[in-house]
PDB file of C-alpha atoms in Angstrom:
ATOM      1  CA  MET A   1      36.844  63.743   6.939  1.00 61.00           C
ATOM      2  CA  ILE A   2      37.016  60.686   4.640  1.00 61.00           C
ATOM      3  CA  PHE A   3      33.298  60.911   3.834  1.00 57.00           C
ATOM      4  CA  ARG A   4      33.639  64.625   2.984  1.00 64.00           C
ATOM      5  CA  LEU A   5      36.575  63.897   0.693  1.00 60.00           C
ATOM      6  CA  PHE A   6      34.643  61.088  -0.982  1.00 55.00           C
ATOM      7  CA  ALA A   7      31.637  63.377  -1.504  1.00 58.00           C
ATOM      8  CA  LYS A   8      33.796  66.103  -3.087  1.00 59.00           C
ATOM      9  CA  ARG A   9      35.351  63.615  -5.514  1.00 59.00           C
ATOM     10  CA  MET A  10      31.951  62.230  -6.476  1.00 57.00           C
ATOM     11  CA  ILE A  11      30.580  65.700  -7.161  1.00 58.00           C
ATOM     12  CA  ALA A  12      33.640  66.550  -9.200  1.00 56.00           C
ATOM     13  CA  ARG A  13      33.279  63.405 -11.262  1.00 58.00           C
ATOM     14  CA  LYS A  14      29.503  63.102 -11.263  1.00 58.00           C
ATOM     15  CA  LYS A  15      29.324  62.526 -15.011  1.00 59.00           C
ATOM     16  CA  THR A  16      31.686  59.563 -14.777  1.00 60.00           C
ATOM     17  CA  PHE A  17      29.800  58.207 -11.788  1.00 58.00           C
ATOM     18  CA  ALA A  18      26.468  58.537 -13.591  1.00 60.00           C
ATOM     19  CA  ILE A  19      27.818  56.631 -16.602  1.00 62.00           C
ATOM     20  CA  VAL A  20      29.166  53.858 -14.356  1.00 58.00           C
ATOM     21  CA  ALA A  21      25.859  53.648 -12.407  1.00 61.00           C
ATOM     22  CA  VAL A  22      23.817  53.403 -15.611  1.00 60.00           C
ATOM     23  CA  GLY A  23      26.184  50.728 -16.927  1.00 63.00           C
ATOM     24  CA  ILE A  24      25.832  48.671 -13.786  1.00 68.00           C
ATOM     25  CA  LEU A  25      22.031  49.035 -13.934  1.00 65.00           C
ATOM     26  CA  LEU A  26      21.953  47.920 -17.579  1.00 62.00           C
ATOM     27  CA  ALA A  27      24.218  44.967 -16.842  1.00 59.00           C
ATOM     28  CA  CYS A  28      22.022  43.834 -13.953  1.00 61.00           C
ATOM     29  CA  THR A  29      18.880  44.220 -16.059  1.00 62.00           C
ATOM     30  CA  THR A  30      20.385  42.220 -18.919  1.00 61.00           C
ATOM     31  CA  LEU A  31      21.601  39.495 -16.565  1.00 60.00           C
ATOM     32  CA  SER A  32      18.260  39.157 -14.776  1.00 60.00           C
ATOM     33  CA  GLY A  33      16.440  39.117 -18.101  1.00 57.00           C
ATOM     34  CA  SER A  34      18.723  36.350 -19.357  1.00 55.00           C
ATOM     35  CA  VAL A  35      18.125  34.309 -16.190  1.00 51.00           C
ATOM     36  CA  MET A  36      14.353  34.714 -16.547  1.00 54.00           C
ATOM     37  CA  TYR A  37      14.521  33.839 -20.241  1.00 45.00           C
ATOM     38  CA  PHE A  38      16.468  30.611 -19.744  1.00 47.00           C
ATOM     39  CA  GLU A  39      14.339  29.663 -16.725  1.00 55.00           C
ATOM     40  CA  SER A  40      11.245  30.093 -18.894  1.00 56.00           C
ATOM     41  CA  LEU A  41      12.809  27.917 -21.588  1.00 53.00           C
ATOM     42  CA  ARG A  42      13.542  25.189 -19.043  1.00 57.00           C
ATOM     43  CA  ASN A  43       9.990  25.362 -17.698  1.00 55.00           C
ATOM     44  CA  LEU A  44       8.581  25.122 -21.238  1.00 56.00           C
ATOM     45  CA  ALA A  45      10.783  22.109 -21.945  1.00 56.00           C
ATOM     46  CA  LEU A  46       9.709  20.509 -18.658  1.00 55.00           C
ATOM     47  CA  ASP A  47       6.015  21.157 -19.390  1.00 56.00           C
ATOM     48  CA  TYR A  48       6.421  19.580 -22.822  1.00 52.00           C
ATOM     49  CA  THR A  49       8.110  16.525 -21.308  1.00 59.00           C
ATOM     50  CA  PHE A  50       5.337  16.203 -18.717  1.00 56.00           C
ATOM     51  CA  SER A  51       2.704  16.387 -21.459  1.00 58.00           C
ATOM     52  CA  THR A  52       4.207  13.334 -23.188  1.00 63.00           C
ATOM     53  CA  ILE A  53       4.166  11.143 -20.058  1.00 63.00           C
ATOM     54  CA  ASP A  54       1.149   9.553 -18.391  1.00 62.00           C
ATOM     55  CA  SER A  55       0.706  11.281 -15.008  1.00 63.00           C
ATOM     56  CA  LYS A  56       0.664   7.960 -13.125  1.00 67.00           C
ATOM     57  CA  TYR A  57       4.285   7.379 -14.195  1.00 67.00           C
ATOM     58  CA  LEU A  58       5.307  10.700 -12.639  1.00 71.00           C
ATOM     59  CA  ASP A  59       4.137   9.798  -9.141  1.00 77.00           C
ATOM     60  CA  ILE A  60       6.924   9.079  -6.653  1.00 82.00           C
ATOM     61  CA  LYS A  61       6.564   5.776  -4.804  1.00 87.00           C
ATOM     62  CA  LEU A  62       8.506   4.574  -1.787  1.00 87.00           C
ATOM     63  CA  ARG A  63       8.362   0.964  -0.570  1.00 89.00           C
ATOM     64  CA  ALA A  64       9.774  -0.797   2.482  1.00 90.00           C
ATOM     65  CA  ARG A  65       9.400  -4.120   4.285  1.00 91.00           C
ATOM     66  CA  GLU A  66       9.802  -4.746   7.995  1.00 91.00           C
ATOM     67  CA  ARG A  67       9.597  -7.660  10.418  1.00 92.00           C
ATOM     68  CA  PRO A  68       8.435  -7.765  13.142  1.00 92.00           C
ATOM     69  CA  VAL A  69       5.961  -4.872  13.143  1.00 94.00           C
ATOM     70  CA  THR A  70       6.483  -3.786  16.749  1.00 92.00           C
ATOM     71  CA  LYS A  71       6.140  -0.156  17.804  1.00 93.00           C
ATOM     72  CA  GLN A  72       9.911   0.200  18.120  1.00 93.00           C
ATOM     73  CA  LYS A  73      10.531  -1.177  14.616  1.00 93.00           C
ATOM     74  CA  TYR A  74       7.645   0.805  13.136  1.00 95.00           C
ATOM     75  CA  ASP A  75       8.755   4.108  14.670  1.00 95.00           C
ATOM     76  CA  PHE A  76      12.363   3.592  13.579  1.00 92.00           C
ATOM     77  CA  LEU A  77      11.527   2.710   9.967  1.00 91.00           C
ATOM     78  CA  VAL A  78       8.923   5.440   9.494  1.00 93.00           C
ATOM     79  CA  GLY A  79      11.161   7.979  11.241  1.00 92.00           C
ATOM     80  CA  GLU A  80      14.126   7.179   8.976  1.00 89.00           C
ATOM     81  CA  ILE A  81      12.100   7.380   5.779  1.00 88.00           C
ATOM     82  CA  ASN A  82      10.309  10.539   6.894  1.00 89.00           C
ATOM     83  CA  GLN A  83      13.614  12.228   7.694  1.00 89.00           C
ATOM     84  CA  ASN A  84      15.484  11.187   4.566  1.00 86.00           C
ATOM     85  CA  ALA A  85      12.754  11.186   1.927  1.00 84.00           C
ATOM     86  CA  VAL A  86       9.227  12.176   2.946  1.00 85.00           C
ATOM     87  CA  ASP A  87      10.003  15.512   4.608  1.00 86.00           C
ATOM     88  CA  PRO A  88      12.345  16.799   1.829  1.00 83.00           C
ATOM     89  CA  LEU A  89       9.970  15.671  -0.944  1.00 80.00           C
ATOM     90  CA  SER A  90       6.885  17.079   0.806  1.00 78.00           C
ATOM     91  CA  LYS A  91       8.408  20.557   0.569  1.00 73.00           C
ATOM     92  CA  ILE A  92       8.642  20.220  -3.222  1.00 73.00           C
ATOM     93  CA  VAL A  93       5.866  17.868  -4.314  1.00 76.00           C
ATOM     94  CA  SER A  94       3.105  17.179  -1.753  1.00 78.00           C
ATOM     95  CA  ASP A  95       2.354  15.187   1.367  1.00 83.00           C
ATOM     96  CA  PRO A  96       2.199  11.488   0.484  1.00 89.00           C
ATOM     97  CA  PHE A  97      -0.481   8.884   1.008  1.00 93.00           C
ATOM     98  CA  PHE A  98       0.822   6.372   3.551  1.00 95.00           C
ATOM     99  CA  GLY A  99      -0.286   2.885   4.511  1.00 96.00           C
ATOM    100  CA  VAL A 100       0.859  -0.451   5.917  1.00 97.00           C
ATOM    101  CA  LYS A 101      -0.307  -3.940   4.913  1.00 97.00           C
ATOM    102  CA  THR A 102       0.431  -7.085   6.915  1.00 97.00           C
ATOM    103  CA  TRP A 103       1.238 -10.506   5.641  1.00 96.00           C
ATOM    104  CA  THR A 104      -1.633 -12.755   4.592  1.00 94.00           C
ATOM    105  CA  PHE A 105      -3.942 -14.695   6.923  1.00 95.00           C
ATOM    106  CA  LEU A 106      -5.883 -17.860   6.052  1.00 92.00           C
ATOM    107  CA  PRO A 107      -9.381 -19.176   6.872  1.00 90.00           C
ATOM    108  CA  TYR A 108      -7.809 -22.408   8.162  1.00 86.00           C
ATOM    109  CA  SER A 109      -4.665 -23.418  10.028  1.00 82.00           C
ATOM    110  CA  SER A 110      -1.525 -23.586   7.926  1.00 70.00           C
ATOM    111  CA  SER A 111      -0.944 -27.096   9.293  1.00 68.00           C
ATOM    112  CA  TYR A 112      -3.923 -28.345   7.291  1.00 67.00           C
ATOM    113  CA  SER A 113      -3.530 -29.415   3.699  1.00 56.00           C
ATOM    114  CA  ASN A 114      -4.152 -26.547   1.314  1.00 61.00           C
ATOM    115  CA  PHE A 115      -7.456 -26.462  -0.536  1.00 61.00           C
ATOM    116  CA  ALA A 116      -7.058 -26.416  -4.304  1.00 66.00           C
ATOM    117  CA  CYS A 117      -8.390 -23.082  -5.512  1.00 73.00           C
ATOM    118  CA  ASP A 118      -9.064 -22.013  -9.036  1.00 65.00           C
ATOM    119  CA  LYS A 119     -11.035 -19.312 -10.809  1.00 61.00           C
ATOM    120  CA  GLU A 120     -14.312 -21.237 -10.586  1.00 61.00           C
ATOM    121  CA  ASN A 121     -14.282 -21.809  -6.820  1.00 61.00           C
ATOM    122  CA  SER A 122     -12.444 -18.681  -5.662  1.00 55.00           C
ATOM    123  CA  HIS A 123     -15.616 -17.543  -3.884  1.00 59.00           C
ATOM    124  CA  VAL A 124     -15.623 -20.406  -1.325  1.00 73.00           C
ATOM    125  CA  GLU A 125     -14.279 -19.708   2.155  1.00 75.00           C
ATOM    126  CA  ASN A 126     -11.163 -21.872   1.824  1.00 78.00           C
ATOM    127  CA  CYS A 127     -10.063 -19.691  -1.085  1.00 82.00           C
ATOM    128  CA  GLN A 128     -10.399 -16.462   0.881  1.00 85.00           C
ATOM    129  CA  ARG A 129      -7.337 -14.593   2.075  1.00 89.00           C
ATOM    130  CA  TYR A 130      -7.164 -11.735   4.585  1.00 93.00           C
ATOM    131  CA  PHE A 131      -4.788  -8.980   5.620  1.00 96.00           C
ATOM    132  CA  PHE A 132      -4.808  -6.129   8.109  1.00 97.00           C
ATOM    133  CA  SER A 133      -4.035  -2.614   6.981  1.00 96.00           C
ATOM    134  CA  TYR A 134      -3.495   0.800   8.488  1.00 97.00           C
ATOM    135  CA  LEU A 135      -4.055   3.805   6.236  1.00 95.00           C
ATOM    136  CA  GLU A 136      -3.106   7.259   7.421  1.00 95.00           C
ATOM    137  CA  GLY A 137      -6.204   9.470   7.355  1.00 92.00           C
ATOM    138  CA  PHE A 138      -8.619   6.665   6.494  1.00 92.00           C
ATOM    139  CA  GLU A 139     -11.260   8.191   8.792  1.00 91.00           C
ATOM    140  CA  ASP A 140     -11.526  11.187   6.435  1.00 91.00           C
ATOM    141  CA  ASN A 141     -11.999   9.008   3.360  1.00 93.00           C
ATOM    142  CA  ILE A 142     -14.750   6.600   4.395  1.00 93.00           C
ATOM    143  CA  GLU A 143     -18.438   6.861   5.229  1.00 93.00           C
ATOM    144  CA  LEU A 144     -19.286   4.622   8.167  1.00 94.00           C
ATOM    145  CA  ILE A 145     -22.700   3.170   7.300  1.00 94.00           C
ATOM    146  CA  SER A 146     -23.080   1.068  10.463  1.00 94.00           C
ATOM    147  CA  GLY A 147     -21.241   0.451  13.707  1.00 95.00           C
ATOM    148  CA  ASP A 148     -18.252   2.340  15.064  1.00 95.00           C
ATOM    149  CA  TYR A 149     -14.570   2.808  14.400  1.00 95.00           C
ATOM    150  CA  PRO A 150     -12.398   0.005  15.816  1.00 96.00           C
ATOM    151  CA  LYS A 151     -10.898   0.413  19.266  1.00 94.00           C
ATOM    152  CA  ASN A 152      -7.195  -0.045  19.839  1.00 93.00           C
ATOM    153  CA  PHE A 153      -6.259  -3.685  20.327  1.00 92.00           C
ATOM    154  CA  ASN A 154      -4.127  -4.570  23.353  1.00 83.00           C
ATOM    155  CA  PHE A 155      -2.802  -8.103  23.084  1.00 78.00           C
ATOM    156  CA  SER A 156      -2.476  -8.513  26.872  1.00 75.00           C
ATOM    157  CA  ASN A 157      -6.064  -7.473  27.649  1.00 75.00           C
ATOM    158  CA  ASP A 158      -8.147  -8.211  24.540  1.00 76.00           C
ATOM    159  CA  SER A 159      -8.980 -11.599  23.056  1.00 82.00           C
ATOM    160  CA  GLU A 160     -10.435 -10.101  19.853  1.00 93.00           C
ATOM    161  CA  ILE A 161      -9.216  -7.409  17.515  1.00 95.00           C
ATOM    162  CA  GLU A 162     -11.799  -4.938  16.232  1.00 96.00           C
ATOM    163  CA  VAL A 163     -11.786  -4.141  12.504  1.00 97.00           C
ATOM    164  CA  ILE A 164     -13.917  -2.335   9.961  1.00 97.00           C
ATOM    165  CA  VAL A 165     -14.626  -3.735   6.517  1.00 95.00           C
ATOM    166  CA  SER A 166     -16.113  -2.312   3.346  1.00 94.00           C
ATOM    167  CA  ARG A 167     -19.689  -3.107   2.394  1.00 92.00           C
ATOM    168  CA  GLU A 168     -18.502  -5.125  -0.622  1.00 90.00           C
ATOM    169  CA  GLU A 169     -16.077  -7.204   1.433  1.00 89.00           C
ATOM    170  CA  SER A 170     -18.617  -7.831   4.200  1.00 89.00           C
ATOM    171  CA  GLU A 171     -20.935  -9.338   1.586  1.00 87.00           C
ATOM    172  CA  LYS A 172     -18.095 -11.346   0.081  1.00 83.00           C
ATOM    173  CA  LEU A 173     -17.237 -12.760   3.517  1.00 82.00           C
ATOM    174  CA  ASN A 174     -20.607 -14.483   3.942  1.00 79.00           C
ATOM    175  CA  ASN A 175     -22.440 -11.271   4.882  1.00 78.00           C
ATOM    176  CA  LEU A 176     -20.407 -10.244   7.914  1.00 86.00           C
ATOM    177  CA  GLN A 177     -22.369  -7.828  10.080  1.00 92.00           C
ATOM    178  CA  VAL A 178     -21.428  -5.470  12.904  1.00 94.00           C
ATOM    179  CA  GLY A 179     -20.592  -7.713  15.847  1.00 93.00           C
ATOM    180  CA  SER A 180     -19.690 -10.724  13.688  1.00 93.00           C
ATOM    181  CA  THR A 181     -16.565 -12.628  14.686  1.00 93.00           C
ATOM    182  CA  LYS A 182     -14.216 -14.769  12.636  1.00 93.00           C
ATOM    183  CA  ILE A 183     -11.109 -16.799  13.466  1.00 93.00           C
ATOM    184  CA  ILE A 184      -8.252 -16.442  10.992  1.00 94.00           C
ATOM    185  CA  TYR A 185      -4.797 -18.008  10.900  1.00 94.00           C
ATOM    186  CA  PRO A 186      -1.333 -16.780   9.863  1.00 94.00           C
ATOM    187  CA  TYR A 187       0.141 -18.597   6.891  1.00 91.00           C
ATOM    188  CA  TRP A 188       3.560 -18.653   8.588  1.00 93.00           C
ATOM    189  CA  GLU A 189       4.691 -20.423  11.762  1.00 91.00           C
ATOM    190  CA  ASP A 190       4.405 -18.234  14.853  1.00 92.00           C
ATOM    191  CA  GLU A 191       4.047 -18.473  18.626  1.00 88.00           C
ATOM    192  CA  ILE A 192       0.278 -17.985  18.364  1.00 91.00           C
ATOM    193  CA  GLN A 193      -1.516 -19.700  15.510  1.00 92.00           C
ATOM    194  CA  GLU A 194      -4.853 -17.879  15.357  1.00 93.00           C
ATOM    195  CA  ILE A 195      -6.611 -14.617  16.106  1.00 95.00           C
ATOM    196  CA  THR A 196     -10.273 -13.625  16.315  1.00 95.00           C
ATOM    197  CA  ILE A 197     -11.519 -10.536  14.545  1.00 95.00           C
ATOM    198  CA  ARG A 198     -14.695  -8.695  15.514  1.00 95.00           C
ATOM    199  CA  VAL A 199     -16.381  -6.401  12.997  1.00 96.00           C
ATOM    200  CA  SER A 200     -16.986  -3.059  14.714  1.00 96.00           C
ATOM    201  CA  GLY A 201     -18.153  -1.184  11.611  1.00 96.00           C
ATOM    202  CA  ILE A 202     -18.949  -1.357   7.916  1.00 96.00           C
ATOM    203  CA  TYR A 203     -18.046   1.467   5.550  1.00 96.00           C
ATOM    204  CA  ASP A 204     -18.456   2.791   2.051  1.00 94.00           C
ATOM    205  CA  ARG A 205     -15.750   4.702   0.234  1.00 92.00           C
ATOM    206  CA  ALA A 206     -16.105   8.479   0.364  1.00 90.00           C
ATOM    207  CA  LYS A 207     -16.166   9.770  -3.194  1.00 80.00           C
ATOM    208  CA  LYS A 208     -14.514  13.109  -2.445  1.00 74.00           C
ATOM    209  CA  ASN A 209     -10.951  11.768  -2.654  1.00 76.00           C
ATOM    210  CA  SER A 210     -10.458   9.424  -5.596  1.00 83.00           C
ATOM    211  CA  ASP A 211      -6.645   9.700  -5.280  1.00 87.00           C
ATOM    212  CA  PHE A 212      -6.765   8.095  -1.833  1.00 92.00           C
ATOM    213  CA  TRP A 213      -8.676   5.055  -3.102  1.00 92.00           C
ATOM    214  CA  GLU A 214      -6.513   4.809  -6.190  1.00 90.00           C
ATOM    215  CA  PHE A 215      -3.552   4.519  -3.809  1.00 92.00           C
ATOM    216  CA  TYR A 216      -5.412   1.788  -1.889  1.00 93.00           C
ATOM    217  CA  ASP A 217      -6.438  -0.176  -4.980  1.00 91.00           C
ATOM    218  CA  ILE A 218      -2.949  -0.163  -6.459  1.00 90.00           C
ATOM    219  CA  ASN A 219      -1.168  -1.259  -3.294  1.00 92.00           C
ATOM    220  CA  PHE A 220      -3.732  -3.084  -1.134  1.00 91.00           C
ATOM    221  CA  ALA A 221      -6.618  -4.430  -3.223  1.00 82.00           C
ATOM    222  CA  GLN A 222      -4.937  -7.576  -4.508  1.00 75.00           C
ATOM    223  CA  GLN A 223      -6.421  -8.911  -7.709  1.00 68.00           C
ATOM    224  CA  ASP A 224      -5.948 -12.656  -7.995  1.00 64.00           C
ATOM    225  CA  SER A 225      -7.883 -15.091 -10.145  1.00 64.00           C
ATOM    226  CA  THR A 226      -7.591 -18.003  -7.704  1.00 77.00           C
ATOM    227  CA  PHE A 227      -8.035 -16.256  -4.334  1.00 81.00           C
ATOM    228  CA  SER A 228     -10.492 -13.731  -2.972  1.00 82.00           C
ATOM    229  CA  PHE A 229      -8.761 -11.114  -0.796  1.00 87.00           C
ATOM    230  CA  ALA A 230     -10.322  -8.983   1.941  1.00 89.00           C
ATOM    231  CA  GLY A 231      -8.666  -6.198   3.941  1.00 93.00           C
ATOM    232  CA  PHE A 232      -9.433  -5.306   7.550  1.00 96.00           C
ATOM    233  CA  LEU A 233      -8.817  -1.656   8.488  1.00 96.00           C
ATOM    234  CA  ILE A 234      -7.375  -1.131  11.969  1.00 97.00           C
ATOM    235  CA  PRO A 235      -5.826   1.771  13.947  1.00 96.00           C
ATOM    236  CA  ARG A 236      -2.061   2.187  14.009  1.00 95.00           C
ATOM    237  CA  ASP A 237      -1.731   1.114  17.653  1.00 94.00           C
ATOM    238  CA  SER A 238      -3.683  -2.077  16.933  1.00 95.00           C
ATOM    239  CA  LEU A 239      -0.995  -2.854  14.374  1.00 95.00           C
ATOM    240  CA  THR A 240       2.133  -1.969  16.347  1.00 94.00           C
ATOM    241  CA  LEU A 241       1.078  -2.580  19.950  1.00 91.00           C
ATOM    242  CA  GLY A 242      -1.325  -5.397  19.121  1.00 93.00           C
ATOM    243  CA  LEU A 243      -0.657  -7.582  16.097  1.00 94.00           C
ATOM    244  CA  GLY A 244       3.067  -6.870  16.163  1.00 93.00           C
ATOM    245  CA  GLU A 245       3.256  -8.291  19.696  1.00 92.00           C
ATOM    246  CA  VAL A 246       0.910 -11.235  19.101  1.00 93.00           C
ATOM    247  CA  PHE A 247       2.777 -12.323  15.957  1.00 94.00           C
ATOM    248  CA  PRO A 248       6.495 -11.568  16.421  1.00 93.00           C
ATOM    249  CA  GLU A 249       7.286 -13.328  13.131  1.00 95.00           C
ATOM    250  CA  MET A 250       4.791 -11.299  11.098  1.00 96.00           C
ATOM    251  CA  GLY A 251       6.075  -8.899   8.488  1.00 96.00           C
ATOM    252  CA  ALA A 252       4.441  -5.981   6.716  1.00 96.00           C
ATOM    253  CA  GLU A 253       4.872  -3.774   3.685  1.00 96.00           C
ATOM    254  CA  PHE A 254       4.986   0.015   3.942  1.00 96.00           C
ATOM    255  CA  TYR A 255       3.832   2.321   1.143  1.00 95.00           C
ATOM    256  CA  TRP A 256       4.320   6.042   0.509  1.00 93.00           C
ATOM    257  CA  ASP A 257       2.876   7.536  -2.707  1.00 91.00           C
ATOM    258  CA  PHE A 258       3.434  11.172  -3.711  1.00 86.00           C
ATOM    259  CA  LYS A 259       0.979  12.548  -6.274  1.00 81.00           C
ATOM    260  CA  PHE A 260       3.102  14.501  -8.724  1.00 74.00           C
ATOM    261  CA  ASP A 261       1.436  17.842  -9.556  1.00 69.00           C
ATOM    262  CA  THR A 262       2.993  19.211 -12.740  1.00 66.00           C
ATOM    263  CA  ASN A 263       1.503  22.640 -12.012  1.00 67.00           C
ATOM    264  CA  VAL A 264       3.604  23.197  -8.893  1.00 65.00           C
ATOM    265  CA  VAL A 265       6.904  21.551  -9.887  1.00 68.00           C
ATOM    266  CA  HIS A 266       9.293  23.827 -11.789  1.00 67.00           C
ATOM    267  CA  SER A 267      12.525  23.180 -13.620  1.00 65.00           C
ATOM    268  CA  HIS A 268      14.712  24.198 -10.691  1.00 66.00           C
ATOM    269  CA  ASP A 269      12.874  21.597  -8.548  1.00 70.00           C
ATOM    270  CA  SER A 270      13.536  18.647 -10.828  1.00 70.00           C
ATOM    271  CA  GLN A 271      17.216  18.254  -9.989  1.00 73.00           C
ATOM    272  CA  GLU A 272      16.495  18.654  -6.282  1.00 76.00           C
ATOM    273  CA  ILE A 273      13.884  15.870  -6.473  1.00 74.00           C
ATOM    274  CA  LEU A 274      16.421  13.576  -8.152  1.00 76.00           C
ATOM    275  CA  ASP A 275      19.052  14.466  -5.555  1.00 80.00           C
ATOM    276  CA  VAL A 276      16.661  13.772  -2.665  1.00 77.00           C
ATOM    277  CA  THR A 277      15.591  10.378  -4.026  1.00 76.00           C
ATOM    278  CA  GLU A 278      19.152   9.278  -4.787  1.00 79.00           C
ATOM    279  CA  GLU A 279      20.400  10.437  -1.384  1.00 78.00           C
ATOM    280  CA  ALA A 280      17.488   8.649   0.317  1.00 74.00           C
ATOM    281  CA  LYS A 281      18.308   5.431  -1.561  1.00 72.00           C
ATOM    282  CA  THR A 282      21.930   5.626  -0.434  1.00 76.00           C
ATOM    283  CA  LYS A 283      21.145   6.333   3.233  1.00 71.00           C
ATOM    284  CA  LEU A 284      18.334   3.810   3.539  1.00 65.00           C
ATOM    285  CA  SER A 285      20.320   1.008   1.901  1.00 68.00           C
ATOM    286  CA  GLN A 286      23.189   1.290   4.363  1.00 62.00           C
TER     287      GLN A 286
END
């Protein structure tokens, strides 16, 4: 009954209804056009701003330190940062490069007097410094030229930790070969004062992903005029279930780098990115 009455009134006033319908349509069209126009202006302004800034300054970098590097500590820290920063940013920007670098190890016991190093003698063994690193996805970014990938290190069963080194660093470390062993020492005081590494493989950098190695060089390849640094790549479990248990006083630095692609980030994303980073800072600093 109500529908029939409504239909009769609409037919009787069809001209008025048509005018109202056209008006609503025009209003919606004008509004949507205005939204698109101003969104385009914002995108043009954002593109111009991006064009005036070096792309490396647009990348988003997250840093954290932790000690000790046990599995429990590692999982908690990475889980918190993934939840509060990495996952929200990955939806807008990209998946980050991720890696961990341990504190420095020495070629001699820290109880010995330090050898005076300078630029001229930085190549001698006493001026060498070492660190262990885990890089997420490193297997896809190297070419193993000899040997095998390192096995997981279990501190209760294994006396040596397997590592892989780059060709350049193997030559720098007195021509380390597959199967070579070397005793190194933590620079800090700990329960155990030495560990033996065994080289399980030697690699070259794969050229297909320059961004990955740029991330490594910026954060891991330390450039120092008085010391010569070498990094040993290990699996994640060798870090958390191995080194973290052997050296309970050892700390490590954690790195997340997001490559900022200006072609996929739009104006409406920019404020969300700022909100995510500020919220992550607040939560992670508590």
